[in-house]
Structures are given as C-alpha cells and as structure tokens.
Short mmCIF file of C-alpha atoms in Angstrom, two decimals:
data_model
loop_
_atom_site.label_atom_id
_atom_site.label_comp_id
_atom_site.label_asym_id
_atom_site.label_seq_id
_atom_site.Cartn_x
_atom_site.Cartn_y
_atom_site.Cartn_z
CA VAL A 1365 -59.73 -86.75 27.53
CA VAL A 1366 -56.13 -86.75 28.82
CA ARG A 1367 -56.05 -90.56 28.71
CA LEU A 1368 -57.41 -90.54 25.17
CA ALA A 1369 -54.81 -87.98 24.10
CA LEU A 1370 -52.00 -90.02 25.68
CA LEU A 1371 -53.29 -93.21 24.05
CA LEU A 1372 -53.38 -91.46 20.68
CA PHE A 1373 -49.90 -90.03 21.19
CA PHE A 1374 -48.34 -93.39 22.06
CA ALA A 1375 -50.21 -95.16 19.27
CA LEU A 1376 -48.73 -92.72 16.78
CA THR A 1377 -45.20 -92.53 18.13
CA LEU A 1378 -44.74 -96.25 18.83
CA SER A 1379 -45.86 -97.16 15.36
CA SER A 1380 -43.86 -94.51 13.56
CA CYS A 1381 -40.87 -96.86 13.31
CA VAL A 1382 -42.95 -99.25 11.18
CA THR A 1383 -43.05 -98.46 7.49
CA VAL A 1384 -45.40 -100.08 5.01
CA PRO A 1385 -43.89 -100.73 1.57
CA GLN A 1386 -45.48 -98.77 -1.25
CA ASN A 1387 -46.62 -101.98 -2.97
CA ARG A 1388 -48.72 -102.87 0.10
CA ARG A 1389 -50.66 -99.61 0.17
CA ALA A 1390 -53.25 -100.42 -2.49
CA LYS A 1391 -56.10 -100.56 0.02
CA LEU A 1392 -55.03 -97.24 1.52
CA ALA A 1393 -55.30 -95.67 -1.94
CA ASP A 1394 -58.98 -96.54 -2.23
CA PRO A 1395 -61.10 -93.35 -1.98
CA MET A 1396 -63.05 -95.00 0.82
CA MET A 1397 -59.93 -94.92 3.02
CA SER A 1398 -59.27 -91.19 2.85
CA VAL A 1399 -59.11 -89.68 6.34
CA SER A 1400 -60.07 -86.24 5.00
CA ASP A 1401 -63.09 -85.22 2.96
CA ASP A 1402 -62.89 -83.67 -0.50
CA PRO A 1403 -63.23 -79.85 -0.62
CA ILE A 1404 -66.89 -79.89 -1.66
CA GLU A 1405 -67.84 -82.20 1.20
CA THR A 1406 -65.70 -80.22 3.64
CA TYR A 1407 -67.47 -76.98 2.68
CA ARG A 1408 -70.87 -78.64 2.97
CA LYS A 1409 -70.05 -79.93 6.46
CA GLN A 1410 -68.85 -76.48 7.51
CA LYS A 1411 -72.12 -75.03 6.25
CA LEU A 1412 -74.14 -77.56 8.19
CA TYR A 1413 -72.24 -77.53 11.47
CA ASN A 1414 -70.28 -74.27 11.82
CA SER A 1415 -73.37 -72.10 11.52
CA ARG A 1416 -75.50 -74.27 13.84
CA GLU A 1417 -73.16 -75.33 16.61
CA GLY A 1418 -71.29 -72.97 18.87
CA ALA A 1419 -68.35 -75.34 18.91
CA ALA A 1420 -66.91 -75.01 15.42
CA GLY A 1421 -63.30 -74.77 14.38
CA GLY A 1422 -60.08 -76.69 14.62
CA ASP A 1423 -59.45 -79.73 12.45
CA GLY A 1424 -57.76 -77.62 9.81
CA VAL A 1425 -60.55 -75.07 9.44
CA ALA A 1426 -61.16 -71.73 11.09
CA SER A 1427 -64.22 -71.25 13.25
CA GLY A 1428 -66.39 -68.26 12.65
CA GLY A 1429 -65.82 -65.61 10.09
CA GLY A 1430 -66.14 -65.93 6.35
CA CYS A 1431 -69.88 -66.18 6.48
CA GLY A 1432 -72.72 -63.88 7.46
CA CYS A 1433 -74.40 -66.74 9.28
CA GLN A 1434 -71.98 -66.59 12.23
CA VAL B 716 -43.99 -67.37 7.24
CA LYS B 717 -43.31 -64.28 5.13
CA ARG B 718 -40.33 -65.94 3.44
CA LEU B 719 -42.37 -69.03 2.63
CA ALA B 720 -45.17 -66.86 1.24
CA LEU B 721 -42.77 -64.88 -0.92
CA ALA B 722 -41.09 -68.07 -2.14
CA LEU B 723 -44.46 -69.54 -3.08
CA LEU B 724 -45.50 -66.37 -4.87
CA PHE B 725 -42.21 -66.30 -6.75
CA VAL B 726 -42.30 -69.92 -7.85
CA SER B 727 -45.96 -69.74 -8.81
CA SER B 728 -45.46 -66.68 -10.97
CA THR B 729 -42.34 -68.21 -12.54
CA ALA B 730 -44.14 -71.45 -13.22
CA ALA B 731 -47.11 -69.56 -14.66
CA ALA B 732 -44.87 -67.94 -17.18
CA GLU B 733 -43.21 -71.20 -18.21
CA ASP B 734 -45.92 -73.86 -18.00
CA GLY B 735 -49.46 -74.20 -19.16
CA LEU B 736 -52.32 -75.55 -17.08
CA GLN B 737 -53.23 -79.20 -17.12
CA LEU B 738 -56.73 -79.99 -15.91
CA LYS B 739 -56.76 -82.65 -13.15
CA ALA B 740 -60.35 -82.64 -11.94
CA VAL B 741 -63.66 -80.88 -12.34
CA GLU B 742 -66.33 -81.43 -9.71
CA THR B 743 -69.83 -80.01 -9.48
CA GLY B 744 -72.03 -80.18 -6.44
CA LEU B 745 -75.53 -79.15 -5.46
CA THR B 746 -76.64 -79.25 -1.85
CA ALA B 747 -80.06 -78.34 -0.50
CA PHE B 748 -80.55 -77.57 3.21
CA GLU B 749 -84.05 -77.41 4.65
CA GLN B 750 -84.18 -76.39 8.32
CA ARG B 751 -87.06 -76.21 10.78
CA GLY B 752 -87.19 -75.39 14.46
CA VAL B 753 -87.45 -72.49 16.87
CA GLY B 754 -85.00 -70.38 18.82
CA TYR B 755 -85.31 -67.50 21.26
CA GLN B 756 -83.00 -65.30 19.16
CA SER B 757 -85.60 -65.23 16.38
CA GLN B 758 -88.44 -62.71 16.26
CA ALA B 759 -90.48 -64.80 13.84
CA SER B 760 -92.99 -65.61 16.59
CA SER B 761 -96.59 -64.75 17.43
CA THR B 762 -95.50 -63.61 20.90
CA VAL B 763 -92.84 -61.08 21.81
CA LEU B 764 -90.99 -63.24 24.31
CA GLY B 765 -91.57 -66.64 22.75
CA PRO B 766 -89.15 -68.54 20.55
CA GLY B 767 -89.30 -67.66 16.86
CA SER B 768 -89.03 -69.70 13.73
CA GLU B 769 -85.63 -70.78 12.48
CA ARG B 770 -87.06 -71.88 9.14
CA LEU B 771 -84.35 -71.78 6.53
CA ILE B 772 -83.86 -73.07 3.01
CA VAL B 773 -80.51 -72.97 1.24
CA PHE B 774 -79.58 -74.08 -2.25
CA GLU B 775 -75.85 -74.30 -2.70
CA PRO B 776 -74.33 -75.04 -6.12
CA GLN B 777 -70.56 -75.57 -6.18
CA LEU B 778 -67.81 -75.91 -8.76
CA LEU B 779 -64.35 -77.25 -7.98
CA VAL B 780 -61.54 -77.11 -10.55
CA ARG B 781 -58.11 -78.59 -9.92
CA ALA B 782 -55.29 -77.99 -12.37
CA ARG B 783 -51.60 -78.74 -12.44
CA GLN B 784 -49.16 -76.12 -13.64
CA GLY B 785 -45.85 -77.72 -14.44
CA GLU B 786 -44.36 -80.49 -12.34
CA ARG B 787 -44.63 -78.87 -8.93
CA LEU B 788 -47.53 -76.43 -8.78
CA GLU B 789 -51.20 -77.34 -8.39
CA HIS B 790 -54.21 -75.03 -8.17
CA SER B 791 -57.56 -75.78 -6.59
CA VAL B 792 -60.39 -73.28 -7.05
CA LEU B 793 -63.72 -73.83 -5.29
CA THR B 794 -66.60 -71.55 -6.23
CA THR B 795 -69.75 -71.64 -4.14
CA LEU B 796 -73.08 -69.86 -4.43
CA ASP B 797 -75.67 -69.74 -1.66
CA ILE B 798 -79.30 -68.93 -2.30
CA VAL B 799 -80.88 -68.47 1.11
CA THR B 800 -84.41 -67.94 2.33
CA ALA B 801 -84.68 -67.38 6.08
CA ALA B 802 -87.66 -66.78 8.32
CA SER B 803 -85.79 -65.32 11.27
CA PRO B 804 -84.23 -62.17 9.73
CA ASN B 805 -87.36 -61.64 7.63
CA ALA B 806 -89.29 -61.06 10.83
CA VAL B 807 -86.91 -58.43 12.18
CA ASP B 808 -88.76 -55.47 10.73
CA ARG B 809 -92.17 -56.99 10.03
CA LEU B 810 -93.93 -53.80 11.13
CA ARG B 811 -92.53 -51.63 8.38
CA LYS B 812 -91.30 -51.74 4.82
CA PRO B 813 -88.44 -54.20 4.47
CA ASP B 814 -85.01 -52.63 4.29
CA ALA B 815 -81.68 -54.05 3.22
CA ILE B 816 -81.43 -56.71 5.86
CA SER B 817 -84.87 -58.12 5.16
CA ASN B 818 -84.33 -58.07 1.45
CA ALA B 819 -81.00 -59.79 2.01
CA SER B 820 -82.63 -62.49 4.03
CA LYS B 821 -85.67 -63.15 1.92
CA THR B 822 -83.56 -64.34 -0.96
CA ASN B 823 -79.95 -63.74 -0.14
CA GLN B 824 -77.52 -64.65 -2.90
CA ALA B 825 -74.05 -65.13 -1.51
CA GLY B 826 -70.94 -66.22 -3.36
CA ALA B 827 -67.46 -67.37 -2.42
CA ILE B 828 -64.26 -68.20 -4.28
CA ASP B 829 -61.58 -70.20 -2.47
CA TRP B 830 -58.22 -70.63 -4.26
CA THR B 831 -55.44 -72.86 -2.96
CA ALA B 832 -52.07 -73.08 -4.72
CA SER B 833 -49.79 -75.87 -3.50
CA TYR B 834 -46.18 -76.26 -4.49
CA ALA B 835 -44.00 -79.36 -4.13
CA PHE B 836 -40.60 -78.13 -2.98
CA SER B 837 -39.38 -81.72 -2.94
CA PRO B 838 -40.97 -85.19 -2.99
CA HIS B 839 -41.47 -84.81 0.76
CA VAL B 840 -42.13 -81.12 1.34
CA ASN B 841 -45.21 -79.22 0.18
CA GLY B 842 -46.21 -75.61 0.70
CA ALA B 843 -49.60 -74.04 0.08
CA LEU B 844 -51.14 -70.60 -0.16
CA ARG B 845 -54.87 -70.09 0.28
CA ASN B 846 -56.88 -67.00 -0.60
CA GLY B 847 -60.59 -66.41 -0.82
CA VAL B 848 -63.43 -63.95 -0.84
CA HIS B 849 -67.03 -64.25 0.32
CA LEU B 850 -69.66 -61.70 -0.76
CA GLU B 851 -73.17 -61.19 0.55
CA GLU B 852 -75.51 -58.25 0.26
CA ASN B 853 -74.49 -56.79 3.60
CA PHE B 854 -71.36 -58.83 4.25
CA ARG B 855 -67.79 -59.02 2.89
CA SER B 856 -65.10 -61.43 3.90
CA LEU B 857 -61.52 -62.06 2.80
CA TRP B 858 -59.22 -64.83 3.94
CA ASN B 859 -55.57 -65.67 3.47
CA GLY B 860 -53.73 -68.74 4.62
CA ILE B 861 -50.43 -70.50 4.42
CA GLY B 862 -49.58 -74.11 5.08
CA ALA B 863 -46.86 -76.70 4.77
CA SER B 864 -46.53 -80.46 5.06
CA TYR B 865 -43.58 -82.80 5.46
CA SER B 866 -43.72 -86.53 4.85
CA PHE B 867 -41.12 -88.97 6.10
CA ALA B 868 -40.57 -92.65 6.96
CA GLU B 869 -41.08 -93.54 3.29
CA ASP B 870 -44.18 -91.33 3.25
CA ALA B 871 -45.79 -93.38 6.01
CA ALA B 872 -46.00 -90.29 8.21
CA THR B 873 -46.96 -86.72 7.36
CA ALA B 874 -46.75 -83.68 9.59
CA SER B 875 -48.64 -80.56 8.56
CA ALA B 876 -49.27 -77.06 9.83
CA SER B 877 -51.33 -74.12 8.61
CA LEU B 878 -52.18 -70.57 9.55
CA GLN B 879 -55.26 -68.71 8.35
CA GLN B 880 -56.53 -65.17 8.76
CA ILE B 881 -60.10 -64.07 8.02
CA HIS B 882 -61.33 -60.47 7.86
CA ASP B 883 -65.07 -59.75 7.89
CA TRP B 884 -66.81 -56.43 7.20
CA PHE B 885 -70.57 -56.20 7.52
CA ASP B 886 -73.43 -53.82 8.13
CA ARG B 887 -74.59 -53.47 11.71
CA PHE B 888 -78.36 -53.57 12.31
CA ASP B 889 -80.33 -53.21 15.49
CA VAL B 890 -83.09 -55.66 16.38
CA THR B 891 -85.70 -53.56 14.57
CA GLY B 892 -83.78 -53.78 11.30
CA VAL B 893 -82.34 -50.24 11.32
CA ARG B 894 -78.86 -49.94 9.87
CA VAL B 895 -76.51 -48.46 12.44
CA GLY B 896 -73.13 -48.40 10.77
CA ARG B 897 -70.51 -50.99 10.06
CA ALA B 898 -68.84 -53.75 12.07
CA THR B 899 -65.73 -55.84 11.65
CA ARG B 900 -64.25 -59.00 13.01
CA THR B 901 -60.95 -60.81 12.59
CA THR B 902 -60.38 -64.53 12.93
CA THR B 903 -56.94 -66.10 13.18
CA SER B 904 -56.62 -69.86 13.14
CA GLY B 905 -53.58 -72.10 13.49
CA ASN B 906 -53.66 -75.85 12.99
CA ALA B 907 -51.11 -78.64 13.34
CA GLY B 908 -51.74 -82.21 12.21
CA PHE B 909 -50.07 -85.58 11.99
CA THR B 910 -51.07 -88.51 9.78
CA GLN B 911 -49.57 -91.98 10.23
CA ILE B 912 -49.97 -95.17 8.22
CA LEU B 913 -50.05 -97.91 10.84
CA GLY B 914 -50.24 -100.81 8.43
CA PRO B 915 -51.44 -101.87 4.95
CA GLU B 916 -55.03 -101.44 6.15
CA THR B 917 -54.93 -98.74 8.82
CA VAL B 918 -54.26 -95.02 8.87
CA VAL B 919 -54.70 -92.54 11.75
CA HIS B 920 -54.67 -88.78 11.99
CA ALA B 921 -54.56 -86.28 14.84
CA SER B 922 -54.74 -82.49 14.78
CA TYR B 923 -55.02 -79.52 17.07
CA GLY B 924 -56.50 -76.17 16.15
CA LEU B 925 -56.38 -72.85 17.95
CA THR B 926 -58.66 -70.02 16.84
CA THR B 927 -58.86 -66.50 18.18
CA GLN B 928 -61.56 -64.03 17.19
CA THR B 929 -61.72 -60.30 17.79
CA GLY B 930 -64.38 -57.74 16.96
CA GLU B 931 -68.15 -57.93 16.57
CA LEU B 932 -68.92 -61.62 17.04
CA SER B 933 -72.69 -61.31 16.70
CA ASN B 934 -74.61 -61.01 13.45
CA THR B 935 -75.97 -57.88 15.25
CA TRP B 936 -79.69 -58.54 14.68
CA ASN B 937 -80.10 -61.57 16.94
CA SER B 938 -82.44 -60.57 19.75
CA VAL B 939 -82.88 -61.55 23.40
CA PRO B 940 -86.20 -61.52 25.31
CA LEU B 941 -85.93 -59.02 28.19
CA ASN B 942 -87.51 -59.14 31.63
CA GLY B 943 -87.66 -55.38 32.05
CA TYR B 944 -90.52 -52.90 32.33
CA GLY B 945 -92.61 -54.76 29.80
CA GLU B 946 -92.42 -57.39 27.11
CA GLU B 947 -89.60 -56.38 24.80
CA ARG B 948 -86.51 -57.56 23.03
CA GLU B 949 -83.04 -56.10 22.76
CA GLY B 950 -79.94 -57.13 20.87
CA GLU B 951 -77.62 -59.81 22.10
CA LEU B 952 -74.42 -58.66 23.80
CA LEU B 953 -71.35 -60.80 23.20
CA PRO B 954 -67.74 -60.42 24.33
CA ARG B 955 -65.48 -58.97 21.64
CA GLN B 956 -62.95 -61.77 21.94
CA ARG B 957 -63.11 -65.55 21.81
CA VAL B 958 -60.38 -68.18 22.03
CA ARG B 959 -61.27 -71.66 20.81
CA HIS B 960 -59.39 -74.97 21.04
CA ALA B 961 -60.15 -78.14 19.11
CA LEU B 962 -58.43 -81.52 19.29
CA VAL B 963 -59.31 -84.14 16.67
CA GLY B 964 -58.42 -87.80 16.23
CA ARG B 965 -59.40 -89.89 13.19
CA PHE B 966 -58.83 -93.38 11.90
CA ALA B 967 -59.62 -95.37 8.78
CA GLN B 968 -59.58 -99.16 8.90
CA TRP B 969 -59.94 -101.44 5.88
CA LEU B 970 -62.41 -104.28 6.42
CA PRO B 971 -61.95 -107.81 5.02
CA TRP B 972 -65.21 -107.70 3.06
CA THR B 973 -64.01 -104.86 0.80
CA GLY B 974 -65.26 -102.21 3.13
CA ALA B 975 -63.89 -99.56 5.43
CA LEU B 976 -64.68 -98.25 8.87
CA LYS B 977 -63.83 -94.64 9.62
CA GLY B 978 -64.22 -92.85 12.89
CA SER B 979 -63.35 -89.58 14.56
CA TYR B 980 -63.51 -87.92 17.92
CA ARG B 981 -63.31 -84.17 18.48
CA PHE B 982 -62.90 -82.31 21.73
CA TYR B 983 -63.66 -78.60 21.80
CA ALA B 984 -63.41 -75.93 24.50
CA ASP B 985 -63.49 -72.14 24.43
CA ASP B 986 -63.35 -69.22 26.85
CA TRP B 987 -67.08 -68.50 26.51
CA GLY B 988 -67.78 -71.70 28.46
CA VAL B 989 -68.60 -74.10 25.65
CA VAL B 990 -67.22 -77.62 26.02
CA ALA B 991 -68.17 -80.05 23.27
CA HIS B 992 -67.59 -83.66 22.29
CA THR B 993 -68.25 -84.97 18.80
CA LEU B 994 -68.11 -88.59 17.68
CA GLU B 995 -68.55 -89.71 14.10
CA ALA B 996 -68.52 -93.14 12.48
CA GLN B 997 -68.74 -94.06 8.81
CA LEU B 998 -69.19 -97.53 7.39
CA LEU B 999 -68.31 -97.86 3.73
CA GLN B 1000 -68.93 -100.84 1.50
CA ARG B 1001 -67.69 -101.39 -2.03
CA PHE B 1002 -70.16 -103.43 -4.08
CA SER B 1003 -68.11 -103.48 -7.27
CA PRO B 1004 -65.01 -101.73 -8.59
CA LEU B 1005 -67.36 -98.92 -9.70
CA VAL B 1006 -69.83 -98.61 -6.82
CA TYR B 1007 -69.55 -98.01 -3.09
CA ALA B 1008 -71.96 -96.81 -0.45
CA ARG B 1009 -71.51 -95.02 2.86
CA ALA B 1010 -73.60 -94.96 6.01
CA SER B 1011 -72.70 -92.41 8.64
CA TYR B 1012 -73.69 -91.35 12.13
CA ARG B 1013 -72.50 -88.31 14.09
CA PHE B 1014 -73.18 -87.40 17.69
CA HIS B 1015 -72.46 -83.95 19.11
CA THR B 1016 -73.01 -82.64 22.61
CA GLN B 1017 -72.14 -79.19 23.91
CA THR B 1018 -72.61 -77.04 26.98
CA ALA B 1019 -74.05 -73.55 26.70
CA VAL B 1020 -72.04 -70.35 26.76
CA ASP B 1021 -71.87 -68.84 30.26
CA PHE B 1022 -74.25 -66.00 29.38
CA PHE B 1023 -76.97 -67.92 27.51
CA THR B 1024 -80.49 -67.00 28.58
CA THR B 1025 -84.03 -67.11 27.28
CA LEU B 1026 -85.09 -64.17 29.47
CA ALA B 1027 -82.44 -61.61 30.34
CA THR B 1028 -82.51 -58.60 32.61
CA PRO B 1029 -81.54 -55.21 31.14
CA GLU B 1030 -78.51 -54.95 33.42
CA THR B 1031 -76.69 -58.01 32.10
CA THR B 1032 -73.25 -57.33 30.64
CA PHE B 1033 -73.41 -60.21 28.16
CA ARG B 1034 -76.46 -62.06 26.91
CA THR B 1035 -77.54 -64.27 24.05
CA ALA B 1036 -80.60 -66.37 23.32
CA ASP B 1037 -79.08 -67.96 20.22
CA SER B 1038 -80.08 -71.62 20.24
CA ASP B 1039 -76.76 -72.51 18.59
CA LEU B 1040 -74.98 -71.30 21.74
CA ALA B 1041 -77.26 -73.25 24.07
CA SER B 1042 -76.72 -76.66 25.61
CA PHE B 1043 -77.95 -79.44 23.34
CA GLU B 1044 -77.23 -82.79 21.79
CA ALA B 1045 -77.28 -83.28 18.04
CA HIS B 1046 -77.46 -86.38 15.88
CA THR B 1047 -76.78 -86.72 12.17
CA ILE B 1048 -77.59 -89.85 10.21
CA GLY B 1049 -76.83 -90.12 6.56
CA GLY B 1050 -76.09 -92.22 3.54
CA LYS B 1051 -74.33 -91.73 0.26
CA ILE B 1052 -73.76 -93.79 -2.85
CA SER B 1053 -70.89 -93.14 -5.23
CA VAL B 1054 -70.82 -94.56 -8.74
CA ASP B 1055 -67.97 -94.34 -11.23
CA VAL B 1056 -69.25 -93.96 -14.78
CA PRO B 1057 -66.31 -94.72 -17.09
CA SER B 1058 -68.72 -95.28 -19.98
CA LEU B 1059 -69.48 -91.55 -19.93
CA PHE B 1060 -65.81 -90.64 -19.96
CA GLU B 1061 -62.82 -91.85 -18.04
CA GLY B 1062 -62.69 -90.70 -14.42
CA SER B 1063 -66.28 -89.51 -14.24
CA HIS B 1064 -68.39 -90.28 -11.19
CA LEU B 1065 -71.74 -89.48 -9.62
CA ASP B 1066 -72.50 -89.18 -5.88
CA LEU B 1067 -75.93 -88.93 -4.32
CA GLY B 1068 -76.61 -88.62 -0.61
CA TYR B 1069 -78.99 -87.61 2.14
CA GLU B 1070 -78.41 -86.51 5.73
CA ARG B 1071 -80.74 -85.65 8.57
CA TYR B 1072 -79.53 -83.46 11.42
CA PHE B 1073 -81.71 -83.25 14.51
CA ARG B 1074 -81.16 -81.74 17.95
CA THR B 1075 -82.67 -82.10 21.38
CA ASP B 1076 -83.97 -78.52 21.08
CA HIS B 1077 -85.99 -79.64 18.03
CA VAL B 1078 -83.94 -77.86 15.37
CA ARG B 1079 -83.73 -80.26 12.45
CA VAL B 1080 -82.22 -80.08 9.00
CA ASN B 1081 -82.69 -82.23 5.92
CA VAL B 1082 -79.72 -82.20 3.55
CA VAL B 1083 -79.78 -83.59 0.03
CA LEU B 1084 -76.48 -83.63 -1.81
CA TRP B 1085 -75.52 -84.36 -5.36
CA GLN B 1086 -72.03 -84.36 -6.74
CA ALA B 1087 -70.73 -85.20 -10.20
CA GLY B 1088 -67.42 -84.71 -11.86
CA ALA B 1089 -64.38 -86.20 -13.42
CA ARG B 1090 -60.84 -86.80 -12.24
CA PHE B 1091 -58.37 -86.89 -15.13
#
C-alpha cells in the first residue's frame, strides 16, 4: 500500500509540470472519460455498497449516517 | 470555513435577487434492487440461533435538476424516494401485532432531498455548499457540507477539499420490536482530492477521506445469537465511536479504438478492525457518436470487525452478528448502454444497465437501472 501511494504521488507530482493545450483535450471531454460518476449513479452506488459493506466512506462521500439502513 | 459559508450564502442570495434560473439538465432515474441471502443478525429464520433471511426489495426513483443562476452560481437538486420491503425487520416482532418498526419495514417509503449550490469565485476557484434531508418513518437525517476546488496549470490540475456533517435522529427498538426511546448519531467527514491531466488521453485522480462517527451506530434492532442459559437473542452492542480512513486512486485512459479504460483502487481501514481493498475496472466502447456501452467489474475484500460473532456470550462488551461487518469477498459485474436521442430533443439520452453483486457469504443483489434525461 505504501509503495502504491508513493507511486501515485510521484506520478502526479512529476507530471504536474506538463500541461495539455485546451485544443488537445477533446477526448478527455467525452463522457466516457469522466473520473467521477454523475450524482444519480453516485447515489445508487452508495445505496448498493454503503449499506452492505462495513468499509464505506472516503472518496468524497461520508460513511454511515443519512440512512436508516446503517 | 464559516467565512466561506457566509460568503457563499451572501453571493447566492444576491444572485437570486438579480438573476433568473436557467435550466441546464434534468435527469430521471429508476433503480430496482433485489437482494437475497442470510445473515445472523436477522431473526427471519425457522430457528432461534440460525441465520435469518436478508431478503430485500427496493424501488428507487430519482430526479436530478441542475440550473444556472447568473454567470457564477449553479444549483443541483437531487430528490430520491425509496420504497423498501425487507424480510429481516419484518420478523422482529412476528409473535405479536406489528408495531411501527414492522410497518416501516414492510413497505417503508423514505425520501431525500440533496441540494448543492456551487459558486465560481474566479475561473479557477469554486466553492460549494451542500444541504440535505432524509426522512423515513422512524428516522430523520440532516446533512450540511462545504467544499472548494482550485484548478491550476492551465486547468490541467485540480485540488479539492470538502467537509460534511450528518446528524441522524431515530427511534430505538429492542430486538423484540418494542420502542425504547430515541437515539442519535453524528457523522463528520473530511475529504481532500487531486485530479491531474497527464496527457491528451489520460487523467488520474487521488483522494483521501477521514470520517468520524459518534453516537448510536447500530440500527438498534439487529440481533445476536447468544450462548447463555438457553437459545435466545439479544441486541448487538457496538462502540459509540468509529474513525474511518479511505484512500482512493483512479485513472481514465482513452483507447485507440474509440474506447476508454477506467480503473480505481481503494484502501480502507477503521478502528473497529476492518481493513478493506476494493478494485474496479470499467471498459467503455463508443459504437457511434450517439451510442456507447460499458462493462464493469468490481472486487471487494474486507476483514471482520474485531467483535464479530455468530454466537456470543452474555458477558461480551461488544458484539455483532451483522453479515455486513463480517469477513467476506464481494464481486460486482455489470453492463450499461447509453444512447443519445437528439431526435427526441437536443441533449436527451437514455441509459439502461444491469449489475449483479454477489458475496462469498451468499448475499447477492440484482440491480436494474434506468436513467433518462436531457442536458441543455
């Protein structure tokens, strides 16, 4: 896990000096390339996983609370 | 945080007075969950100490409306209804006339409204306020959150942070279904994330989340088989605090054949003893400018909480038989197809999908999802 975190950290920081011109970001604008789900899909995933797995939370969402199923 | 909240409230109210709303998107969704399996926390069993049914059916219609108010302010309102039928709580008081908790569980209609207002302070700085309410027959919940994001390096990198507070109030029941007062819990969650465009075809994201919970962390009617003076069940006993950590990494990579590969890894650990790893991969393929499909697979493995048991002794300080807090591995396979329908009206689309979630403890869920809407 530590190695993975370090790899991720260096991958992000070493590449941060590279900028991609706006006119070369067409593929990134495709809905298929979104790294986050839309709100409806996010809520559905929370419903499926947060109330069935004791390891919910993080990733921008709170774990537990907000639902009687907890 | 208070200053940012006050600034957002001020600018939103000012903007509301000066600008009308411009509709940006309307989305509707309908998801059906059908769950089967057994767990020792459930009393829906033919034997006192055996695992009971976790049969559950949920229909969940949703409505998402996004609207822009002026040049800088955008609102997003997600309304969700849940219509739930559950075998486990229904069995709590099977020996007598159903009371509130059984009625709630036979056909429990729950609703939630989640409103996020985001404000662009500059082309690179955004702030957001989030508020919501969740209502069930025996359960109330309110949440408030605040967040901000900053993009730099010609918008190739974005740093974000958010803080969220959830307050729950609910009726407390014993394992025979008798109401014994009220219970509360508070959840505070902080998250920090970083998104980086690595190239014209690659984007990565990493985030860390810390969540602390205080109060009654059980639903209060989950039961535990007891090895006492006879065959009996008592309520689960959980600590009143929990601290949870989650670290997430994601990537999205464009593929030469007009497709995309997305993946994520999530590490989770908490002070109840749960350590979990979750891997997810999605393969997306565009068949035409209007149609793309997605195939997905998710693997999750977790250890049990330190005090999980399927047969406790009466002296134990903490105990739970909840199968969700046990050690298991879970797999989810799914597919979705998304079709743009400009002939209907510009920006309209239709999504249809199916997922199957299955665990090594034989809990399994079928999920059918439908989503339609328009982005203006």
